[in-house]
Short mmCIF file of C-alpha atoms and ligand atoms in Angstrom, two decimals:
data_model
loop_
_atom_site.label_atom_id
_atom_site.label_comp_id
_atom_site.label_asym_id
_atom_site.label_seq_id
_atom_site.Cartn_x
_atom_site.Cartn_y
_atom_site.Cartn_z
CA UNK N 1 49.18 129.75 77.68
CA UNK N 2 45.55 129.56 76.81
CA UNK N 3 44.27 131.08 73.74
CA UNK N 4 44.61 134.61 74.10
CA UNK N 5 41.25 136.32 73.13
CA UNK N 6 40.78 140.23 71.91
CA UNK N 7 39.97 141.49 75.16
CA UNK N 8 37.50 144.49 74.56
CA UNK N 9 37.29 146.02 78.17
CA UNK N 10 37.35 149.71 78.97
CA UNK N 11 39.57 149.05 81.60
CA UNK N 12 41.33 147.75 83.15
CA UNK N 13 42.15 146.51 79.52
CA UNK N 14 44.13 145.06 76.83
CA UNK N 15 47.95 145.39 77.66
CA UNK N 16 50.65 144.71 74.89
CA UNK N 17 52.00 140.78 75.29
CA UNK N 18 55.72 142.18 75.18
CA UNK N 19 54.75 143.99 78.49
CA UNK N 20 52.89 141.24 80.08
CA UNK N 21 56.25 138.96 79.69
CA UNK N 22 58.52 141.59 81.07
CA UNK N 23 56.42 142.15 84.14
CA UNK N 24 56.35 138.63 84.39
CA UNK N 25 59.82 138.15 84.60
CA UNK N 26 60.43 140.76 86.96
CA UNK N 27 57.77 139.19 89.12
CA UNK N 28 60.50 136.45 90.05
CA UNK N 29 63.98 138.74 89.17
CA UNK N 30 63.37 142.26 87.91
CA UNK N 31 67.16 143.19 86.63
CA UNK N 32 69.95 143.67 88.08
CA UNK N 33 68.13 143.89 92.00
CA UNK N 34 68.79 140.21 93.07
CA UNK N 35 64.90 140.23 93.72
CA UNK N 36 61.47 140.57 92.91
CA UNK N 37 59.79 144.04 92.12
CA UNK N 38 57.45 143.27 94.05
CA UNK N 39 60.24 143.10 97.34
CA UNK N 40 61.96 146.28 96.54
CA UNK N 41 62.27 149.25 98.86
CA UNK N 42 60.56 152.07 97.13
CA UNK N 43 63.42 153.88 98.54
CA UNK N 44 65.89 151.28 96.77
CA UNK N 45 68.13 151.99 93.82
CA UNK N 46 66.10 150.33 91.46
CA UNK N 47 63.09 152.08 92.31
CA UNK N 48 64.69 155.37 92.26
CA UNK N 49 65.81 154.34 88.59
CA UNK N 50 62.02 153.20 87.85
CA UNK N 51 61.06 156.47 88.62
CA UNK N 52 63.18 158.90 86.78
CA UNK N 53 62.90 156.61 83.52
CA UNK N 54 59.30 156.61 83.97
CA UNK N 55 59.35 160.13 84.02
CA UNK N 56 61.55 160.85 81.75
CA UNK N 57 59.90 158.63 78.87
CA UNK N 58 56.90 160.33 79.80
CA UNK N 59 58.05 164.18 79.36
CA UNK N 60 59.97 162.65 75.63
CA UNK N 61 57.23 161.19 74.66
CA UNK N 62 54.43 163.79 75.24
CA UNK N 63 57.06 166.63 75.20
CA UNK N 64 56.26 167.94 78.17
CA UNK N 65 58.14 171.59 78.66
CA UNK N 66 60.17 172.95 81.40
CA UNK N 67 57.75 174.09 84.38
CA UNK N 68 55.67 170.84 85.15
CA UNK N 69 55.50 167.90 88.17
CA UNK N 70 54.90 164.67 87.40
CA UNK N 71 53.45 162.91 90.39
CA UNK N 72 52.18 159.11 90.46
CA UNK N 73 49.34 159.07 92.86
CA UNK N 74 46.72 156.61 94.67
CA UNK N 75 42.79 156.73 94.76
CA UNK N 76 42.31 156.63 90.60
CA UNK N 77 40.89 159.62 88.45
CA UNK N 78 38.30 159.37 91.04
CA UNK N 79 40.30 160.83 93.43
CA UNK N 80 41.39 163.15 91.39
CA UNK N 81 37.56 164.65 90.91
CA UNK N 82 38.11 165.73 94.12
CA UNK N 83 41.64 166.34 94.89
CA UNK N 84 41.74 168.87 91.73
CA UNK N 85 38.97 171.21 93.56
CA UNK N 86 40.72 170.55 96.65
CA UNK N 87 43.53 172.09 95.76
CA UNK N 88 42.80 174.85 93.24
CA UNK N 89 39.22 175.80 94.46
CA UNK N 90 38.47 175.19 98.32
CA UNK N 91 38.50 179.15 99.76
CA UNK N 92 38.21 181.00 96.23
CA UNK N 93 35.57 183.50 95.31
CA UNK N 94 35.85 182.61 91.19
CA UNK N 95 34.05 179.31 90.33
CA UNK N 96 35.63 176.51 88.57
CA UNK N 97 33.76 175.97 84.87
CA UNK N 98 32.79 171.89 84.15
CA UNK N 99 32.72 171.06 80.57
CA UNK N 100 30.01 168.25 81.28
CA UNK N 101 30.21 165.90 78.17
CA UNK N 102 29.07 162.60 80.18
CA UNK N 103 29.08 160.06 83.06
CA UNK N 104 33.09 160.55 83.73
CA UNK N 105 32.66 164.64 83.83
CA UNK N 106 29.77 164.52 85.83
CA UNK N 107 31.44 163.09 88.46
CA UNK N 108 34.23 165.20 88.59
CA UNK N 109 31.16 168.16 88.33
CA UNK N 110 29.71 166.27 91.69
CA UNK N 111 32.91 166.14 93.44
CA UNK N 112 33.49 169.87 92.72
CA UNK N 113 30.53 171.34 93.94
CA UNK N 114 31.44 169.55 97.38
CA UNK N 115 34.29 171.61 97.57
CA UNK N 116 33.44 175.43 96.02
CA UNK N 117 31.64 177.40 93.88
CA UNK N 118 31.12 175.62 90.17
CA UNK N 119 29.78 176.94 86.96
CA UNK N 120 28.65 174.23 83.84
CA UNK N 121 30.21 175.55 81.17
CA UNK N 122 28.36 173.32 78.89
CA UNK N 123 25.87 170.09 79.68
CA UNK N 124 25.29 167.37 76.70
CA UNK N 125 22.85 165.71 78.68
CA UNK N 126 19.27 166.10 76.77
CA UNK N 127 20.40 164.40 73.97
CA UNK N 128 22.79 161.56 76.12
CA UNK N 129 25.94 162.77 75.55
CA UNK N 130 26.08 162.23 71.86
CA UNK N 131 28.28 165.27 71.13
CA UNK N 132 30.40 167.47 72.62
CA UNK N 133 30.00 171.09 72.63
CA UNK N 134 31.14 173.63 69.28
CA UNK N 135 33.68 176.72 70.94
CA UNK N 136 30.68 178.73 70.76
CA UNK N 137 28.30 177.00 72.55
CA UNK N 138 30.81 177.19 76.07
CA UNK N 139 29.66 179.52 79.00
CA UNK N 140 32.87 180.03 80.30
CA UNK N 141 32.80 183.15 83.36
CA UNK N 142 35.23 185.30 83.05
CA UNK N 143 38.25 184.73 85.61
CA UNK N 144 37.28 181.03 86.28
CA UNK N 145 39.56 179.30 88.85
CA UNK N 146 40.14 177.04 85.35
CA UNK N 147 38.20 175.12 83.31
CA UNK N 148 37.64 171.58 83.71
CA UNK N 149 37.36 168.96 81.00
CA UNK N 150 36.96 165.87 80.02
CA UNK N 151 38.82 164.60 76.51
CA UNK N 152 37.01 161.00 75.94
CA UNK N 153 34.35 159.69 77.44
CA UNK N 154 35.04 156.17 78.00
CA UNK N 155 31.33 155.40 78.78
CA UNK N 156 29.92 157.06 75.88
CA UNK N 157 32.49 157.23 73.65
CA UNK N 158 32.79 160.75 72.58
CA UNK N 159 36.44 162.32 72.56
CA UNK N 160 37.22 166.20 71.75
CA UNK N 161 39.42 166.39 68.69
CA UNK N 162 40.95 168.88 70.56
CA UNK N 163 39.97 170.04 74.13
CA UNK N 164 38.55 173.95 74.27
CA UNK N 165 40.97 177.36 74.40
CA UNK N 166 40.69 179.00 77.81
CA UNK N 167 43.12 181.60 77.04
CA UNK N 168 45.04 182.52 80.19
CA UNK N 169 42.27 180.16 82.66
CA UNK N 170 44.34 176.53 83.56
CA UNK N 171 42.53 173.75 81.37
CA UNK N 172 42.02 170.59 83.82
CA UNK N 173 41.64 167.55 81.77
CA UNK N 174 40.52 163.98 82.72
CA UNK N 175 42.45 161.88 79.88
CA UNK N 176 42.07 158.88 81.87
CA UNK N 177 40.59 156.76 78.54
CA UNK N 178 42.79 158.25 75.68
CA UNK N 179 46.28 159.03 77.89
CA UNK N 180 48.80 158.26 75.59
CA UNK N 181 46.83 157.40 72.18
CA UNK N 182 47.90 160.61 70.63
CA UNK N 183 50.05 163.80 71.17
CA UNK N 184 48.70 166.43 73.50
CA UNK N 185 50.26 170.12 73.11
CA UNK N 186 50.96 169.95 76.88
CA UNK N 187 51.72 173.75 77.79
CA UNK N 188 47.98 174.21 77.04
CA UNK N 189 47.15 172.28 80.25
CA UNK N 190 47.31 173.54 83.62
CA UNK N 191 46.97 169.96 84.82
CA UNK N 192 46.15 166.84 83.72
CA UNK N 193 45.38 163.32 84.89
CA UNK N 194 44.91 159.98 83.95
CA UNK N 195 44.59 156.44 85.64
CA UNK N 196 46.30 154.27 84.16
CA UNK N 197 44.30 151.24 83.90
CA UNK N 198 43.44 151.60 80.46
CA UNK N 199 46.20 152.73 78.33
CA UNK N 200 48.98 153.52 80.32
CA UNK N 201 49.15 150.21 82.42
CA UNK N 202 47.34 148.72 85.60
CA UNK N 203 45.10 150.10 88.02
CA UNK N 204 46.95 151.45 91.14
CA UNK N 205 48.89 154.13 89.86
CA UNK N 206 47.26 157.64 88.44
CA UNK N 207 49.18 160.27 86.71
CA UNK N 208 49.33 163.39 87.39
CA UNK N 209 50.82 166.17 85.13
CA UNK N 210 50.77 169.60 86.84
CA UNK N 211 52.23 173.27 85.49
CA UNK N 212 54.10 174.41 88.91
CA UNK N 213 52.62 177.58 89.46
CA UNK N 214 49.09 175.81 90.52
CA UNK N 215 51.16 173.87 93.01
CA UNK N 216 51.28 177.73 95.02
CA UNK N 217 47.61 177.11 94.92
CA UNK N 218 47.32 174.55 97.46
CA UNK N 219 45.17 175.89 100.39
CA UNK N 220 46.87 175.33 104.09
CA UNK N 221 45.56 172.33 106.00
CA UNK N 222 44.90 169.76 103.46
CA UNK N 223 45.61 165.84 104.73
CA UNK N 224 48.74 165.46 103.57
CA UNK N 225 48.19 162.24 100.84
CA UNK N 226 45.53 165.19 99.10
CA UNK N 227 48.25 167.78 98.87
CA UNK N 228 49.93 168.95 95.24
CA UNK N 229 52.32 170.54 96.66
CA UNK N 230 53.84 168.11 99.14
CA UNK N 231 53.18 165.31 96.78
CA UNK N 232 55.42 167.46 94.22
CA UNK N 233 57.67 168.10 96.86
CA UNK N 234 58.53 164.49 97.85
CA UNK N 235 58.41 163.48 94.57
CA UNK N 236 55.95 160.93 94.32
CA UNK N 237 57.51 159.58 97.34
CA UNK N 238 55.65 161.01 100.30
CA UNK N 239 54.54 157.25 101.78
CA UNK N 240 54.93 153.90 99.80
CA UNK N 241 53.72 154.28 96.04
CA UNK N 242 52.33 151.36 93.79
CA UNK N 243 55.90 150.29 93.09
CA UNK N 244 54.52 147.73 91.06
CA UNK N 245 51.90 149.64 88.82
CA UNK N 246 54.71 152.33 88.32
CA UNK N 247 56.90 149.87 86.78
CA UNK N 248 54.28 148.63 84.54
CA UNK N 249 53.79 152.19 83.51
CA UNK N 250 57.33 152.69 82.66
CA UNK N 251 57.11 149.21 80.25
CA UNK N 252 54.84 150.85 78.58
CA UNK N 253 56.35 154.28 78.17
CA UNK N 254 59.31 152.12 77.14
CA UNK N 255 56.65 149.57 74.64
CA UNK N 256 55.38 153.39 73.23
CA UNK N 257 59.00 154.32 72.69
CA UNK N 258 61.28 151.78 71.38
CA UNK N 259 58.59 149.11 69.51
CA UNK N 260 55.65 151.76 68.43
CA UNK N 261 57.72 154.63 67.69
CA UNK N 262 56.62 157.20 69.77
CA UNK N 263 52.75 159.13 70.38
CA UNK N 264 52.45 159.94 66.12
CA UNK N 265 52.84 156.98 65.17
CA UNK N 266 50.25 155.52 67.91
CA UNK N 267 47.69 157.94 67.32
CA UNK N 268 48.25 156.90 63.32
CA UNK N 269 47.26 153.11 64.20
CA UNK N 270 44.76 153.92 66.16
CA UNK N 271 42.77 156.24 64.17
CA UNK N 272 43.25 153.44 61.15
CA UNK N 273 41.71 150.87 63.49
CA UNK N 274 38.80 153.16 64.96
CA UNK N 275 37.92 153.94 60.99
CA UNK N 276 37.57 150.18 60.42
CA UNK N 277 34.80 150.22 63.14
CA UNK N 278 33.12 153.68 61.77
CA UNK N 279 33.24 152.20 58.16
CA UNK N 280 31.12 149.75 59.30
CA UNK N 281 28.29 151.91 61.38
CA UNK N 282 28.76 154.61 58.11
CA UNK N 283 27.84 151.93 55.70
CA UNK N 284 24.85 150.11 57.28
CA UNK N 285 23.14 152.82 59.33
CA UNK N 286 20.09 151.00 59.03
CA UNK N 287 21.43 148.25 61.41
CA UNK N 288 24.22 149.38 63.59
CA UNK N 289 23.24 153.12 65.17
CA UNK N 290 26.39 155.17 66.36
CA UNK N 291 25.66 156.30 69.96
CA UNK N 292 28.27 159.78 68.92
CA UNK N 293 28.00 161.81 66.36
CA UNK N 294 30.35 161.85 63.63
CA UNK N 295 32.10 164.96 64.39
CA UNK N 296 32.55 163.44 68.09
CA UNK N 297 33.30 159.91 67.73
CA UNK N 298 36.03 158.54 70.22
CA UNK N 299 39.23 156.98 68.94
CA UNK N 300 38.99 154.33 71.86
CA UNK N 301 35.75 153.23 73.30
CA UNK N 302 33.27 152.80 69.60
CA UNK N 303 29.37 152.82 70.87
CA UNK N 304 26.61 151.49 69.10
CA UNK N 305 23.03 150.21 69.27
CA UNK N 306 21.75 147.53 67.37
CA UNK N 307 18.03 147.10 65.55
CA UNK N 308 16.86 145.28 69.14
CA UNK N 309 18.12 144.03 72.56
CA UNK N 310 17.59 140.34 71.58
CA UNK N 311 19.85 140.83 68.50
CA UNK N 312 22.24 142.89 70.72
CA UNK N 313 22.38 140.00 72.58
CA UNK N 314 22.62 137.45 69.77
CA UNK N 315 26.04 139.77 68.44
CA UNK N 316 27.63 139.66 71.88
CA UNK N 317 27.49 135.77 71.67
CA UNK N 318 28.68 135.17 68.76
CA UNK N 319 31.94 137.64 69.25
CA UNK N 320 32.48 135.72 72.15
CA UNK N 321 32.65 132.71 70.73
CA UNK N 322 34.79 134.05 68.29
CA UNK N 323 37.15 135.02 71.23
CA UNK N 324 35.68 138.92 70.99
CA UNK N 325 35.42 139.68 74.68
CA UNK N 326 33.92 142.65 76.75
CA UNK N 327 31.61 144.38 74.53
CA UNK N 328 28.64 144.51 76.12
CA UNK N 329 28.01 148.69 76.22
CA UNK N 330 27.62 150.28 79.64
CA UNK N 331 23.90 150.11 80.78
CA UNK N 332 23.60 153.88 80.39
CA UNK N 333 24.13 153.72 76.58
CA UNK N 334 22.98 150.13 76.61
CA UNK N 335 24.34 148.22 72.87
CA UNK N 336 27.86 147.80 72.16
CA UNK N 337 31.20 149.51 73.52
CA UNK N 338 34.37 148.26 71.12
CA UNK N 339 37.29 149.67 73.68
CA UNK N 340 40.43 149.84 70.85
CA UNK N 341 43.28 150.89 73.27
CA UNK N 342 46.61 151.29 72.04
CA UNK N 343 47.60 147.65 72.95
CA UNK N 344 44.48 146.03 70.96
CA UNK N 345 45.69 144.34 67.88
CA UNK N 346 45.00 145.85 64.29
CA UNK N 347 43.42 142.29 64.12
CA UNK N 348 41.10 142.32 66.89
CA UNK N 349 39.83 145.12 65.46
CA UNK N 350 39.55 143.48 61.80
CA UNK N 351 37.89 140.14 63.09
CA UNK N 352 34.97 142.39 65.20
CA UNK N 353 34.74 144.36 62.04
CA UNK N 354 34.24 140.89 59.79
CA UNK N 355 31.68 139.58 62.77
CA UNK N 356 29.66 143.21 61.94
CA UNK N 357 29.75 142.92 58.16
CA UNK N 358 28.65 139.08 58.39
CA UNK N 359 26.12 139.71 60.73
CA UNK N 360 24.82 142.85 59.47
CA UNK N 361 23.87 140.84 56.31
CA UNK N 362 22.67 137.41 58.19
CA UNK N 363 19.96 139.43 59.96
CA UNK N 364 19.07 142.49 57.05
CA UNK N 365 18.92 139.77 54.57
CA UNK N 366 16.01 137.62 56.71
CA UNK N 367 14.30 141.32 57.56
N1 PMP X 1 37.57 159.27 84.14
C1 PMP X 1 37.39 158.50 83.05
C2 PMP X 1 37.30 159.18 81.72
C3 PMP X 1 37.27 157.13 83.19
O1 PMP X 1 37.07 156.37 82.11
C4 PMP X 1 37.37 156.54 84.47
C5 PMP X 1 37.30 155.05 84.70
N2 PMP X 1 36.55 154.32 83.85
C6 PMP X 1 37.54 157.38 85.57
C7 PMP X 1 37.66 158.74 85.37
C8 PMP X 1 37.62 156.82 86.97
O2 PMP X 1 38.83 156.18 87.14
P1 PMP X 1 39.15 155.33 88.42
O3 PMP X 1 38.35 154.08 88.35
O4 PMP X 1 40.63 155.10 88.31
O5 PMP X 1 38.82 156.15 89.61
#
């Protein structure tokens, strides 16, 4: 194999090596079928054994209670901005509230207001998404049809601690770019959803975690591949699912399980790795700007500008010749973007730190 470098993306992204192999070998002979995953019925054995071990890792390792569907669905979270109003706004007096903390919620705000009436709870946007909102600064209207919500903003890289209380409204949440990284108190969620491109596997397959009594929502008429409630109702299995990306999610579930130790332990490393990254921005604030504030900063995707472009640029080469890959920031943010997913190394994470502290000094030293 070619040197493997520290792959930085936000996704898709870094995947654990002990996954990679598996889904190798069951490219040519996944066990015990006699052939390929990628031949199998999705109406086979193996497939229906795929799919209850997916789901139940999944429900042990996020504990999620009686009362809840697990569906694997098509189209990515993007779908989901509009399947979600779909389903539990279209024909409903009471708006839906958007918690609007950046590019990913705004989206799912655009998508919404296609589809009903939509309040904005709260909108970061005059100072670029640099924070995310305190409990009392949220509009929420009384009665909402729920309350939508965003829990890391992969772009900007601001993640709620913990998401808002909404009482008896159902809390939506996007966790498409922390899904898995830490342990979610799931009966506070009325749904929520996650590709799973960047944590939770490959692109293809997005989860969807849903209390049941939303699934009574569902208005008549809806195409069929947009419905909750048949989707929950033919489990997953209403046409052909991304066999494939399924069974990479389920290596993963198993990787979270049996070789990390379960969702504690995960969010542990990876709140020791994103602290390497803030140490760094903490100590030389001169040089390396934070695009979140403290209070705000994302576990996953670490943003940061630098003193100009041309020494932006000048820090992207030299990681990359260092075999530090993918952090150029998103052009709305513009700097750096360090995505630390749960399968980036501890050392990926220590080597980009060393490039920072060397290179902080190379260029404040000559300034
Ligand atoms: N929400 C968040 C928070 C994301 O980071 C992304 C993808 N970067 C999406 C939604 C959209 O996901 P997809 O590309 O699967 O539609």
């Amino acid at each position: 194999m070619s040197k493997r470098v520290f792959n930085f993306s936000a996704g898709p992204a870094v995947l654990p090596l002990p996954v990679l192999q598996e889904a190798q070998r069951a490219v040519v002979d996944l066990p015990g079928a006699g052939m390929s995953i990628l031949e199998i019925s999705h109406r086979s054995k193996p497939m229906e054994a795929i799919l209850s071990e997916a789901k139940a890792l999944l429900t042990e390792l996020l504990g999620i209670p009686a009362g809840y569907s697990i569906l694997f669905l098509q189209g990515g979270s993007s779908l989901q901005f509009s399947m979600i109003p779909m389903n539990l706004l279209r024909g409903r007096e009471v708006p839906a509230d958007y918690v609007v903390t950046g590019t990913w919620s705004t989206k799912a705000l655009q998508e919404a207001q296609r589809e009903g009436k939509v309040n904005i709870a709260w909108d970061g946007k005059s100072h670029n998404y640099s924070r995310l909102p305190a409990a009392d600064e949220l509009k929420f209207s009384p009665e909402a049809s729920y309350v939508h919500c965003t829990s890391n903003e992969t772009i900007h890289g601001v993640e709620f601690p913990e998401e808002p209380e909404t009482g008896s409204i159902p809390l939506v949440c996007d966790v498409s770019s922390n899904f898995l990284s830490r342990p979610m108190e799931v009966d506070r969620y009325g749904l929520i959803y996650g590709c799973a491109q960047k944590n939770a596997g490959i692109a293809g397959v997005t989860v969807v975690i849903i209390r049941n009594d939303l699934l009574e929502r569902t208005p008549k008429g809806l195409p069929a591949m947009l419905d909750f409630k048949l989707q929950a109702a033919n489990d997953s299995l209403y046409n052909t699912p991304p066999v494939f990306a399924i069974y990479v999610f389920l290596l993963i579930a198993r990787w979270l399980k049996n070789d990390i130790g379960g969702l504690a332990k995960m969010a542990r490393a990876n709140r020791e790795k994103a602290k390497l990254l803030y140490d760094v921005l903490d100590e030389h604030p001169e040089f390396y700007r934070g695009h979140a504030q403290p209070e705000s900063r994302s576990m996953m995707n670490v943003t940061w500008r630098m003193p100009s472009e041309e020494l932006e640029q000048a820090f992207l080469k030299q990681a990359q010749a260092r075999g530090l890959v993918d952090l150029k920031g998103h052009r709305s943010v513009g700097g750096i973007r360090a995505s630390i997913y749960n399968a980036m190394p501890r050392e990926g994470v220590t080597q980009l730190r060393d490039l920072m502290l060397e290179f902080a000094h190379q260029h404040t030293a000559k300034a």
